[in-house]
Coordinates of C-alpha atoms and ligand atoms in Angstrom, one line a residue:
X965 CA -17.9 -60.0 136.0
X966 CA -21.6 -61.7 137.1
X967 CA -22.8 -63.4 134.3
X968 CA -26.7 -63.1 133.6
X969 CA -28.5 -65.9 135.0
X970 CA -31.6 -66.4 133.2
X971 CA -34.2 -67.7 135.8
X972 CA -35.7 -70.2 134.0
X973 CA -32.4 -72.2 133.7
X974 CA -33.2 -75.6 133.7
X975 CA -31.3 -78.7 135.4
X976 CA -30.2 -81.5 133.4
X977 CA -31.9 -84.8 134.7
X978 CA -30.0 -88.5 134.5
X979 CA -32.3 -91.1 132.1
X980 CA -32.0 -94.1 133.8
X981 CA -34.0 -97.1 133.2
X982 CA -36.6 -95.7 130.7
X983 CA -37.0 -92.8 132.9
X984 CA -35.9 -89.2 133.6
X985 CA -34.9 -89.0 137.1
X986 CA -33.3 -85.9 139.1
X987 CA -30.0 -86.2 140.3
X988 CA -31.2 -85.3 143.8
X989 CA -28.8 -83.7 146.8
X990 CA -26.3 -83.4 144.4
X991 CA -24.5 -80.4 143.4
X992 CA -24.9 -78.7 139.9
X993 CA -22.6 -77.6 137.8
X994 CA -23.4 -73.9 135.1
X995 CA -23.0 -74.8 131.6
X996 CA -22.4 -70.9 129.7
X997 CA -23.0 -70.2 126.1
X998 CA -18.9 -69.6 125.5
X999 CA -20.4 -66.8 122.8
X1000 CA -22.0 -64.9 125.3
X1001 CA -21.3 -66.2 128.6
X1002 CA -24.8 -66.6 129.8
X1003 CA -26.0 -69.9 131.7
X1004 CA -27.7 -71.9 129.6
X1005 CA -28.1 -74.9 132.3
X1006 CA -27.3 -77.0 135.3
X1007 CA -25.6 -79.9 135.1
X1008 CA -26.3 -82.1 138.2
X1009 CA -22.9 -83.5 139.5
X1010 CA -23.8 -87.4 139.9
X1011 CA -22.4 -89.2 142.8
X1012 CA -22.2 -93.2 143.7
X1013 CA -26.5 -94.0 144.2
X1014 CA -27.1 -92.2 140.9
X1015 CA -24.1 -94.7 139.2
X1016 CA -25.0 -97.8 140.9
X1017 CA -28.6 -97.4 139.8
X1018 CA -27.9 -96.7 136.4
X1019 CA -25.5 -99.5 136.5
X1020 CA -28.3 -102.3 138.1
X1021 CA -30.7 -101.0 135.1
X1022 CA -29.0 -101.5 132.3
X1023 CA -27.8 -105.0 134.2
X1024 CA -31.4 -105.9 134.7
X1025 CA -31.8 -105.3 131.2
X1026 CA -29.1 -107.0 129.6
X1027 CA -30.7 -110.7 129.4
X1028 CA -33.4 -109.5 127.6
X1029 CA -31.9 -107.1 125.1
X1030 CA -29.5 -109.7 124.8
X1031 CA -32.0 -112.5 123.8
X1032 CA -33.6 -110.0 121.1
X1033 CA -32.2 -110.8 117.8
X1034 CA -29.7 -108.6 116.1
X1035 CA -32.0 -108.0 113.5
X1036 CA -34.8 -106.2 115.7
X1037 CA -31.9 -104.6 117.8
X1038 CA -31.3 -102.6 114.4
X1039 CA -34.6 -101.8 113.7
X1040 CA -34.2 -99.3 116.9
X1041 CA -31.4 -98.1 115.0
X1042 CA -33.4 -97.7 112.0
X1043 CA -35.4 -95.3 113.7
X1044 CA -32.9 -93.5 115.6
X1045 CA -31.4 -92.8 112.6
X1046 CA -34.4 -90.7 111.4
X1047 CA -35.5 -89.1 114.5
X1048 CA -31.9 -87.9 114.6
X1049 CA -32.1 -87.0 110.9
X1050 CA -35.4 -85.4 111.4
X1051 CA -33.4 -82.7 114.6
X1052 CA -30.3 -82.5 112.9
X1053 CA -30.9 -78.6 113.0
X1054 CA -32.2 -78.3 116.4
X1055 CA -29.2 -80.5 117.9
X1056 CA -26.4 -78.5 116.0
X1057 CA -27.7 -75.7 117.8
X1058 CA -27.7 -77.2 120.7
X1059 CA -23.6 -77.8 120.2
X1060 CA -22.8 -74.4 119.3
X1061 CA -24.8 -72.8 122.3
X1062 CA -23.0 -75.1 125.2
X1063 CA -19.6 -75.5 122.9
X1064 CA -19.1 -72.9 120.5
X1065 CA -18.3 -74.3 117.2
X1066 CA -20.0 -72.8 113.8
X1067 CA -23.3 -74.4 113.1
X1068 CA -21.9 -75.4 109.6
X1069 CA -19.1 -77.4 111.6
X1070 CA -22.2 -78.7 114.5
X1071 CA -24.2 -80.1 111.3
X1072 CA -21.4 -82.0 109.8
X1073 CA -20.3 -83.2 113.6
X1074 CA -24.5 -84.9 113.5
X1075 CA -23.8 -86.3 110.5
X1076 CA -20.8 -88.3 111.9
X1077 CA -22.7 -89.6 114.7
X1078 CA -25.7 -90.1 112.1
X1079 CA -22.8 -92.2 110.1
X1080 CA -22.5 -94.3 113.2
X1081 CA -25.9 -95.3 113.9
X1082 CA -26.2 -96.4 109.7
X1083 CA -23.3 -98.4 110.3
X1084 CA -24.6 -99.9 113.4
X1085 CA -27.8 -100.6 111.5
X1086 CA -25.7 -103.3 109.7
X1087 CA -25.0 -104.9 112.9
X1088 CA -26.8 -108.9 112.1
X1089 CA -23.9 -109.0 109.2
X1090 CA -21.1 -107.1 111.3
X1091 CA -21.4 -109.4 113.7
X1092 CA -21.9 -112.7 112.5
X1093 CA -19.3 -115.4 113.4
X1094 CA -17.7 -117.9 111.2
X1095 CA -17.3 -121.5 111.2
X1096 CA -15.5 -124.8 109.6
X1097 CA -17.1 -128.3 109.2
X1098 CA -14.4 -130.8 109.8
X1099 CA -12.2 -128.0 111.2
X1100 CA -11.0 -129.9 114.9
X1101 CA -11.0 -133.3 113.0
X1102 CA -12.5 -135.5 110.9
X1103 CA -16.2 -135.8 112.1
X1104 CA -16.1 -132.3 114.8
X1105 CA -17.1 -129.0 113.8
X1106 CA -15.8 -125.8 115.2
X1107 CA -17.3 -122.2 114.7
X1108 CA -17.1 -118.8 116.5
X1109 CA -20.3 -116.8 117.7
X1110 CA -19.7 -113.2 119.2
X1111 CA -21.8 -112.9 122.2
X1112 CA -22.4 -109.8 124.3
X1113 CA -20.6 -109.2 127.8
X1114 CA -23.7 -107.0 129.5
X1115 CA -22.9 -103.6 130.8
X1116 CA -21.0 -100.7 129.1
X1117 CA -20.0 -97.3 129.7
X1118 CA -18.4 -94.6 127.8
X1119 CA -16.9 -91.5 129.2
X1120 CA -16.7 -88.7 126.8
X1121 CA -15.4 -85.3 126.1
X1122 CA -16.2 -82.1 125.4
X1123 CA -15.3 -81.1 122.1
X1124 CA -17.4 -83.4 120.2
X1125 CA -20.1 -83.4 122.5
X1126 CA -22.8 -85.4 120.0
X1127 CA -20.8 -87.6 117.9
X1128 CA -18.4 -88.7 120.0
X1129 CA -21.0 -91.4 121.9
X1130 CA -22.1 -92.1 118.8
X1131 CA -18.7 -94.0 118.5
X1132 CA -19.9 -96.1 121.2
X1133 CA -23.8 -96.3 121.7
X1134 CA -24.8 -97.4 119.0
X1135 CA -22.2 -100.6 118.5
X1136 CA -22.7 -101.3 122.2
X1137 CA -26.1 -101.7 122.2
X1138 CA -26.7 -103.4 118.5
X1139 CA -24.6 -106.0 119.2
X1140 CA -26.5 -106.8 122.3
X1141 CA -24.9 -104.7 125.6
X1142 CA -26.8 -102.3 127.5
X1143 CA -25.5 -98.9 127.6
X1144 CA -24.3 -96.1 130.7
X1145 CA -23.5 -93.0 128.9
X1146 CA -21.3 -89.8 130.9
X1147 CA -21.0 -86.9 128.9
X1148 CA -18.5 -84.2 129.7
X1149 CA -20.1 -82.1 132.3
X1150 CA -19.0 -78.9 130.0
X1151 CA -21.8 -79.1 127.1
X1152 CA -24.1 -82.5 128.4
X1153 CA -27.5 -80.4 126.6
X1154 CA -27.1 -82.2 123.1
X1155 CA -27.2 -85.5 124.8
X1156 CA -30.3 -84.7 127.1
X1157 CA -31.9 -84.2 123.7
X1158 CA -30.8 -86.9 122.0
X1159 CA -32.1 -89.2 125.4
X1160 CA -35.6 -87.6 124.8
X1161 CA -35.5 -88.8 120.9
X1162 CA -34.0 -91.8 122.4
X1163 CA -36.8 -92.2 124.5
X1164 CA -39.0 -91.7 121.5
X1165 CA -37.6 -94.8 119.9
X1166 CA -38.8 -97.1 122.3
X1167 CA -35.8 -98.8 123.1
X1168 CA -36.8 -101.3 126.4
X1169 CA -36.2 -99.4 129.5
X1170 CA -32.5 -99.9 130.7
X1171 CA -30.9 -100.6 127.1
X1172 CA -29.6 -96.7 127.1
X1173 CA -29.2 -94.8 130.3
X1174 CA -27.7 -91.4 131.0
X1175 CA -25.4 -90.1 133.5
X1176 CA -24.5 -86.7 134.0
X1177 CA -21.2 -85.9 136.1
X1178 CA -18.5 -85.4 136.0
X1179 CA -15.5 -86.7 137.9
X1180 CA -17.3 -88.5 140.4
X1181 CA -20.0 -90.3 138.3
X1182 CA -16.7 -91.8 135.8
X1183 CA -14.7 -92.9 138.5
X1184 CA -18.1 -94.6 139.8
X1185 CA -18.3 -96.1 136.5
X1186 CA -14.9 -97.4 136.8
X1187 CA -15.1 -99.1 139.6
X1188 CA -18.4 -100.6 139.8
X1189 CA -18.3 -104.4 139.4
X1190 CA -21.1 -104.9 136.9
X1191 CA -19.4 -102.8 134.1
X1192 CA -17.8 -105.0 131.8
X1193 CA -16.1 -102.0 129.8
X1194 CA -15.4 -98.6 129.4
X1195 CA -14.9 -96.6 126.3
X1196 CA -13.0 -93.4 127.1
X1197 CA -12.1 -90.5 124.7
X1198 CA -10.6 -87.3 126.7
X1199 CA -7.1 -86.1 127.2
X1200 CA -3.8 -87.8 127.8
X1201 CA -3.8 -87.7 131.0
X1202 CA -7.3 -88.8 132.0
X1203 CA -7.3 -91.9 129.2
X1204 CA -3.9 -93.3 130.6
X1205 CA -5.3 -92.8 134.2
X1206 CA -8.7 -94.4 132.5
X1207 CA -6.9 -97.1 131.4
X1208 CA -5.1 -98.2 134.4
X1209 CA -8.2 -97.9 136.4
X1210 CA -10.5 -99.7 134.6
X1211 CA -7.8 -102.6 134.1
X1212 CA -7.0 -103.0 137.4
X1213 CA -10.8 -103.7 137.9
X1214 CA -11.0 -106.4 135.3
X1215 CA -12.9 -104.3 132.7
X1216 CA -12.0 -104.4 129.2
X1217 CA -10.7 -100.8 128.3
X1218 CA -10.3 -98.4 125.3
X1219 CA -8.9 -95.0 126.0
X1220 CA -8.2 -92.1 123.0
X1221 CA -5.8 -89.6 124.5
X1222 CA -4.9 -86.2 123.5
X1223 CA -2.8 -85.2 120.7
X1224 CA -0.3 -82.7 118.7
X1225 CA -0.5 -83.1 115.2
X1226 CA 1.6 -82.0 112.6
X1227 CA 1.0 -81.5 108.7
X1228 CA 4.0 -81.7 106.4
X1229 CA 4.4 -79.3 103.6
X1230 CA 6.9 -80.2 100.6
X1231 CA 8.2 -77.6 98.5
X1232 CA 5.7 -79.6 95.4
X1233 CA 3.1 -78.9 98.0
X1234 CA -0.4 -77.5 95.5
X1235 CA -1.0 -74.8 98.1
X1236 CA -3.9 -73.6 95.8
X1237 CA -5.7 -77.2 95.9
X1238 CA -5.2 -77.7 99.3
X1239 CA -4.6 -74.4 101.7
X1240 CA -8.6 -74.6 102.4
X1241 CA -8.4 -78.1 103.8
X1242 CA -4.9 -77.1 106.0
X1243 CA -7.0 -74.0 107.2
X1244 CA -9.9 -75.9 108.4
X1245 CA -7.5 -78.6 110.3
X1246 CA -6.0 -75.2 112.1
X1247 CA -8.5 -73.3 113.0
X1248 CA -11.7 -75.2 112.5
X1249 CA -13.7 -75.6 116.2
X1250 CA -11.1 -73.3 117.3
X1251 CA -8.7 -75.8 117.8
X1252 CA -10.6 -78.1 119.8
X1253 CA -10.4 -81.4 117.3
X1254 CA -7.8 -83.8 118.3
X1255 CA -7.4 -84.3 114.6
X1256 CA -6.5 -80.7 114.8
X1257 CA -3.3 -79.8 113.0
X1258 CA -1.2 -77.2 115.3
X1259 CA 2.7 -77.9 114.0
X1260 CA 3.7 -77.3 110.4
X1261 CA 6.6 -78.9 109.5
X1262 CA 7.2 -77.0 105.6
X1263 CA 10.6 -78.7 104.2
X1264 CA 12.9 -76.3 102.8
X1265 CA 11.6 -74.0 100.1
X1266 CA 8.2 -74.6 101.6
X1267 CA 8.9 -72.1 104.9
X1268 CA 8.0 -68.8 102.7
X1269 CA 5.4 -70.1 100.8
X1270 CA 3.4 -71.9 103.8
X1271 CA 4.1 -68.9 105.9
X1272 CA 2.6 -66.3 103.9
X1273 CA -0.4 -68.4 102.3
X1274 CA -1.9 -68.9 105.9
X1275 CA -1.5 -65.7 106.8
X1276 CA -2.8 -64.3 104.0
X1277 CA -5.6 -67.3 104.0
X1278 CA -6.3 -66.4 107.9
X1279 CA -7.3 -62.0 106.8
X1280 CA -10.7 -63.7 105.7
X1281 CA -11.6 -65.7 109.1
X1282 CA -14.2 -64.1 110.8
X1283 CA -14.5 -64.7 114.2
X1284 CA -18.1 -64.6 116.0
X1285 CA -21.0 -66.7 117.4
X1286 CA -21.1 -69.8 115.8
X1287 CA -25.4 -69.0 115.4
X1288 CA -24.1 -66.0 113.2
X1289 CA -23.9 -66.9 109.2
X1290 CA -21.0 -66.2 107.8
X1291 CA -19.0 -66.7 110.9
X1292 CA -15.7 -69.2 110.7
X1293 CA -14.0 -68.8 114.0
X1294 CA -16.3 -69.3 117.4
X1295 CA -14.9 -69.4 120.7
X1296 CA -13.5 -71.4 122.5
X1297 CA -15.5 -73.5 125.3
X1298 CA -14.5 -72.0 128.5
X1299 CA -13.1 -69.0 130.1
X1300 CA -10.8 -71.1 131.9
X1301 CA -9.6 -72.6 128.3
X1302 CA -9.1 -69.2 126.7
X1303 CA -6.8 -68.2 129.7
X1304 CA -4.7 -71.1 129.3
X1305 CA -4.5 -70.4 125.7
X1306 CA -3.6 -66.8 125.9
X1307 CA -1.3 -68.8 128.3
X1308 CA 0.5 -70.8 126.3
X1309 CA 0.9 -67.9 123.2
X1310 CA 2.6 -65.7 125.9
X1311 CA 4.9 -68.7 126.7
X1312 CA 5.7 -69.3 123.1
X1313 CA 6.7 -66.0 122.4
X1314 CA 9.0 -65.7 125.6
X1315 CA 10.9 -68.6 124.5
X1316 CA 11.4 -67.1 120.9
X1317 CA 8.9 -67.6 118.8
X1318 CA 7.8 -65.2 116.0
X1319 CA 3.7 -64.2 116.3
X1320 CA 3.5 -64.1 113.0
X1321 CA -0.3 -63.6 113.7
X1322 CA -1.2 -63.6 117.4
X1323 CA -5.1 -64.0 118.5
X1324 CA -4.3 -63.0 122.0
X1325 CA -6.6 -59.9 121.7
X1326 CA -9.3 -61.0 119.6
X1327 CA -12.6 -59.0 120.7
X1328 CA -15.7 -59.8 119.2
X1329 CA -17.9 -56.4 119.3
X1330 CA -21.1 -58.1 119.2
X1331 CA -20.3 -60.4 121.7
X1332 CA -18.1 -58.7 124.3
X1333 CA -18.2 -61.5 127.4
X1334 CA -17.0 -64.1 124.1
X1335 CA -14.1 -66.7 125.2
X1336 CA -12.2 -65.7 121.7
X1337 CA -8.9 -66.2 120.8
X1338 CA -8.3 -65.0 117.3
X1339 CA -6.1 -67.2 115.4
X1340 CA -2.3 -67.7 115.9
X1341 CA 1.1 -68.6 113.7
X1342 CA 3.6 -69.0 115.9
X1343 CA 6.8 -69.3 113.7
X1344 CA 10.1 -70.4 114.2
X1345 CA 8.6 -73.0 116.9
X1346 CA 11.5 -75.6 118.2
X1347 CA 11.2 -78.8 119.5
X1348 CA 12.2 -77.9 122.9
X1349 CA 9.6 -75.4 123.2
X1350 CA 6.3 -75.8 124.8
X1351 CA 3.8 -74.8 122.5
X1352 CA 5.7 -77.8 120.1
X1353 CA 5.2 -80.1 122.7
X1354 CA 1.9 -79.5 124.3
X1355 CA -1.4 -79.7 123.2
X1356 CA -2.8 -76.4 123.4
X1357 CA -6.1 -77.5 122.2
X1358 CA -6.7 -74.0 120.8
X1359 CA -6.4 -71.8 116.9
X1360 CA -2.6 -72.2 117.7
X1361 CA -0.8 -73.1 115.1
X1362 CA 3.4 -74.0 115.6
X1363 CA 6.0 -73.5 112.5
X1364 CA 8.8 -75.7 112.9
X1365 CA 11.1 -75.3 109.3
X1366 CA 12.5 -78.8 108.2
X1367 CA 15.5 -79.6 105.8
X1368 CA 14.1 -82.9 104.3
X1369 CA 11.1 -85.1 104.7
X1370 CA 13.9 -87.6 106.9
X1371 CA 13.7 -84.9 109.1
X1372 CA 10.3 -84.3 109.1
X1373 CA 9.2 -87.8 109.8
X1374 CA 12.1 -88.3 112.8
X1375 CA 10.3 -85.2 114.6
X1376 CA 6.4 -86.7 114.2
X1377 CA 8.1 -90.1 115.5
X1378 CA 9.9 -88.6 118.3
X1379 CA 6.6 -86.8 120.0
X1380 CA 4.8 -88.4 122.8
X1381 CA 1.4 -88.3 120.7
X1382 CA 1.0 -90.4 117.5
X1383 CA -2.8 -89.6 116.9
X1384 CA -2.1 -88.2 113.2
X1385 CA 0.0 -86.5 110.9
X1386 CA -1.0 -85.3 107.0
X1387 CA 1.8 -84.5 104.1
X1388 CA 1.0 -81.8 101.0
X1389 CA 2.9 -83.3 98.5
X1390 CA 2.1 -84.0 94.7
X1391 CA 5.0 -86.8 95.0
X1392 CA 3.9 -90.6 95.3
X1393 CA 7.2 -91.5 96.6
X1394 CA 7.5 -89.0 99.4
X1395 CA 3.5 -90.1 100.1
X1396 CA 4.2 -93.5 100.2
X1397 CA 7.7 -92.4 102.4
X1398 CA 5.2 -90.7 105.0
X1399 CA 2.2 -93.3 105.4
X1400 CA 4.6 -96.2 105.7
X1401 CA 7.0 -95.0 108.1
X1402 CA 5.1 -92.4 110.5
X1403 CA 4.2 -93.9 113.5
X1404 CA 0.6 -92.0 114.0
X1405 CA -3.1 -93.6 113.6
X1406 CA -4.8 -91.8 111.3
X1407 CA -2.6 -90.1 108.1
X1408 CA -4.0 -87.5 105.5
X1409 CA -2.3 -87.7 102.1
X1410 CA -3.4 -84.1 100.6
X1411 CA -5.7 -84.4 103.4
X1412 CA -5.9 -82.1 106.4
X1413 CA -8.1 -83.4 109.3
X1414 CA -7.6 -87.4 108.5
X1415 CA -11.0 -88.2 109.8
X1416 CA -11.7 -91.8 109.4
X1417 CA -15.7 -92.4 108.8
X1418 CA -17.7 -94.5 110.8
X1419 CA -16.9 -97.7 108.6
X1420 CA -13.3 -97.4 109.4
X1421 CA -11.3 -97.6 113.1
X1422 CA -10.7 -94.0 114.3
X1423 CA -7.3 -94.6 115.1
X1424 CA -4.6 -93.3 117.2
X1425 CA -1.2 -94.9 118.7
X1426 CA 1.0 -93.8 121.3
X1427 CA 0.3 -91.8 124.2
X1428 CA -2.8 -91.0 121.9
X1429 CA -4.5 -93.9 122.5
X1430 CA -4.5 -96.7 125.6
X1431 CA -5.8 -100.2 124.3
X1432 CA -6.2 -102.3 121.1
X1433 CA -9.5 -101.9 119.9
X1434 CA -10.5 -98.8 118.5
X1435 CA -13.8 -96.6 118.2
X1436 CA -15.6 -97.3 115.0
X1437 CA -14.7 -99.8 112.1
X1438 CA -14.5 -103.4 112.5
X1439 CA -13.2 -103.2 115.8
X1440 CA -16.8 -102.6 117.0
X1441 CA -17.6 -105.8 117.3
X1442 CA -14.4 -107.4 118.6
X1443 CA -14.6 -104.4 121.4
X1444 CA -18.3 -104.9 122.1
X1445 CA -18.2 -108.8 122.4
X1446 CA -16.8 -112.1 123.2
X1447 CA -15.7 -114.6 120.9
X1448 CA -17.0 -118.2 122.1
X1449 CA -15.9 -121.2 120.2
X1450 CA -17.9 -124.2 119.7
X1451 CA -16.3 -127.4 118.9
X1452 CA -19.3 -130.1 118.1
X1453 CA -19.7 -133.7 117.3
X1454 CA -22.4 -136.1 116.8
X1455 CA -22.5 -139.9 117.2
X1456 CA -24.3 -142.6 115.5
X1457 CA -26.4 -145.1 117.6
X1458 CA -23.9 -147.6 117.5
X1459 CA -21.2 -144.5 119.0
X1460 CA -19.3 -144.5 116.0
X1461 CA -18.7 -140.2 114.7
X1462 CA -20.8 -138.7 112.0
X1463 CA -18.8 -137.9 109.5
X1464 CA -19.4 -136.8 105.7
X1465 CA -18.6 -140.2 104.6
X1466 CA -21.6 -142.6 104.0
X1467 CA -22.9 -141.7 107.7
Ligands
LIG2389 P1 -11.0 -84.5 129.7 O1 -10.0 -85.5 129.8 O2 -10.9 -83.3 130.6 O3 -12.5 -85.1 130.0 C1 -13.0 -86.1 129.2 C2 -14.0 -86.9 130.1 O4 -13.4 -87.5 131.2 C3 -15.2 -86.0 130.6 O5 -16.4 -86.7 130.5 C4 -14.7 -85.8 132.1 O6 -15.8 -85.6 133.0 C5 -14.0 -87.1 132.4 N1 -13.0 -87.1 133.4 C6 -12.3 -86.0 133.8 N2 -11.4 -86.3 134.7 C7 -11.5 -87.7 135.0 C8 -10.9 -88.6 135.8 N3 -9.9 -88.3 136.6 N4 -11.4 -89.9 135.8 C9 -12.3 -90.3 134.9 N5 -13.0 -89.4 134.1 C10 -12.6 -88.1 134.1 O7 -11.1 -84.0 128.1 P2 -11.9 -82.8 127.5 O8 -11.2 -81.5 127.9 O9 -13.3 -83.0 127.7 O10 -11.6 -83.1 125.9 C11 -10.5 -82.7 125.2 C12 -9.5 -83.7 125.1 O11 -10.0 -84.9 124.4 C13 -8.3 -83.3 124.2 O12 -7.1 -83.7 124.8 C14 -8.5 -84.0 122.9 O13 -7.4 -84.2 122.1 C15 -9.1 -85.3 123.4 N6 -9.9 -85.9 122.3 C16 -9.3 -87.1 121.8 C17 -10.0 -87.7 120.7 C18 -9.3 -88.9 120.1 O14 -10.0 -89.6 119.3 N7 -8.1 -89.3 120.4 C19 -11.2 -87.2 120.2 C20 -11.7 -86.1 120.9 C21 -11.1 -85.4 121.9

């Protein structure tokens, strides 16, 4: 079916050294409102001259920004913060049109990258370095100073499509970089507004620039000599192929992959406290968090009890357009990505397991060209089975009944993701069992999407994460800068060393 194309559809433009520019003799790429299916905009498909002048801008501004002190680098923060504060509304709309998650979800996806830029605003005390008189030997000083490299880029997905460069941007550029940013080529309108509030701000021309592209404009990011690192968040695939790329070119590299989570449930489980939070981590933005939950793992007398709360607790999700009040479920961002969804249920169920509620059908009156996919409990789910393995990155959810939490725990450690796991228990021990011994990044303790905020690392391990470093947290810093140390000593007239005693 032709999609309505509205004629005034505007093309995205690149922000690159204080000024919108065109993305000329490129092609464009239709961005569709997954609720409807109408093109909202063009996305211009950046090639190589569009990279390397982004690139030589924010390098031309680097020695300035650099020079500024950290304490006027925040103040652009500072008002950042409230320009972003002051749109909140107008930019969660602007997710749910090109992404599809509820507004309620979009709002509290601005307030995380709001988060980020408060955090950032701390930045002269985040990043001060420390020092010890005497500390070489009697007489010489040594101290630390974090200094900033020059260029960075971040590469980004689609399923956060405003908070997730607030992991970066705003650390990058407080502690002194200047900035390339490539948003997924999928939803890129938030960040065009967010550039224009940017603009607003008065940040010198070059400190922030944007890219749009896809493909083409990372890979030019990648390899261009002047980047000094990349910050990548996508799937599995491209972050370990982000990784090895970047490395081979000397950049510095941090890559969060894809993941398959799993929630425990213990037969002590308080299913009434808690079934809310397990719901969200389901079915919330369809799916499409990588702190998404999609294997449940109940241990023993849990299997029933699990089983029939979420499909009891799923009767009330209504699915819709995420503008709509009182809507839960949205769809999900593509046709393409509802196709592989409807996919992956079909392969599920050929290789035995139970649809104990299956979304394969879901239709959305209202909204007929809708990418929906109702939500799903696939039960009886084995480990050998793809939709345990895979990430489906949809409102699929696995059931995979355990014996003991030994068993539970061997299963999360055995999967090629490790980005987080949560347990429903009202036992310390078994708590203190799960956090100590499962090898994931981020754990939830009566907890379903273990988010960290933007004061703590948002971790990840395995093949859900390439590097050491992570986004957020006191890694900022470290990630963002270069420890220099200075080892110092005086001498007298006469040559003899200053030390503390009597000279
Ligand atoms: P994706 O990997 O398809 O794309 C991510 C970004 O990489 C986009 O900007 C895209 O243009 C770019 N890209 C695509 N191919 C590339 C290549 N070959 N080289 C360089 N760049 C390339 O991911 P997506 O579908 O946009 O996002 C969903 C995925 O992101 C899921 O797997 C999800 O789990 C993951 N994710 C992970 C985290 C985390 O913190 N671990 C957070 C959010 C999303």
């Amino acid at each position: 079916m032709v999609a309505t194309v509205a004629s005034d559809v505007r093309t995205l433009r690149n922000f690159v050294g204080g000024r919108w520019v065109d993305a000329d003799g490129v092609s464009t790429q239709e961005i569709r409102n997954p609720a409807t299916d109408e093109v909202v905009a063009r996305v211009p498909l950046t090639g190589a001259a569009e990279v390397d002048a982004a690139v030589q801008a924010a390098q031309a501004a680097f020695p300035a920004w650099r020079a500024t002190p950290p304490q006027e680098r925040a103040r652009y923060f500072f008002a950042l913060r409230q320009k972003l504060e002051e749109h909140k509304d107008e930019l969660a709309r602007l997710i749910v049109t090109e992404m599809g998650k509820t507004l309620d979800d979009a709002k509290g996806e601005v307030q995380r990258g709001i988060d980020n830029v408060e955090t950032a605003c701390g930045i002269p005390s985040l990043m001060m370095g420390y020092g010890l008189e005497d500390g070489a030997a009697r007489g010489i000083d040594e101290e630390v100073v974090f200094q900033p490299l020059g260029v960075f880029a971040a590469i980004t997905p689609y399923n956060f499509p405003f908070m997730i460069a607030f992991w970066f941007l705003p650390y990058a550029v407080a502690t002194g970089n200047t900035f390339v940013l490539k948003p997924s080529e999928l939803d890129p309108g938030v960040q065009q507004r967010v550039f224009e509030l940017i603009e607003e701000c008065g940040f010198p021309p070059g400190v922030i620039n944007l890219l749009n592209g896809g493909v083409d404009a990372a890979t030019g990011l990648l390899d261009h000599p002047l980047v000094k690192g990349v910050s990548f968040v996508g799937s599995t695939k491209v972050a370990a192929a982000v990784y090895a790329r970047g490395a081979a070119n000397g950049k510095r590299v941090q890559a969060s992959g894809g993941a398959k989570n799993a929630i425990v449930v213990m037969p002590d489980a308080n299913m009434d406290a808690y079934l809310s939070t397990m719901m969200n981590s389901f079915y919330g933005a369809a799916g499409q968090r990588c702190l998404a939950n999609s294997l449940v793992l109940p241990v023993g007398g849990a299997h029933a009890a699990a089983r029939d709360r979420i499909v009891e607790a799923a009767r009330s999700i209504r699915l819709g357009d995420g503008l709509e009040p009182g809507v839960h479920l949205g769809p999900v961002v593509s046709a393409a990505a509802r196709d592989r969804i409807v996919q992956a249920i079909d392969d599920g169920v050929a290789e035995g397991a139970e649809p104990v509620l299956d979304g394969r059908n879901a239709h959305v009156p209202e909204r007929p060209k809708g990418y929906f996919v109702g939500p799903t409990l696939l039960d009886g789910v084995t480990p050998r089975m793809g939709v345990y393995k895979d990430e489906i990155f949809g409102p699929v959810v696995g059931m995979t009944p355990v014996a003991d939490l030994d068993e539970a725990i061997a299963l999360i450690n055995a999967a090629e993701y490790g980005n987080a796991a949560s347990i429903f228990t009202e036992s310390g021990g078994a708590a203190r069992k799960f956090r100590y011994d499962v090898e994931t990044g981020n754990i939830g303790i009566n907890v379903g999407v273990a988010a960290p905020v933007s004061a703590f690392p948002f971790s990840g391990a395995k093949r859900s994460f390439f590097g050491t470093l992570h986004p957020q947290g006191r890694d900022v810093v470290r990630f963002y800068t270069e420890s220099k140390v200075v080892i110092t000593r005086w001498t007298t007239g006469d040559g003899s060393p200053v030390t503390g005693v009597g000279r």
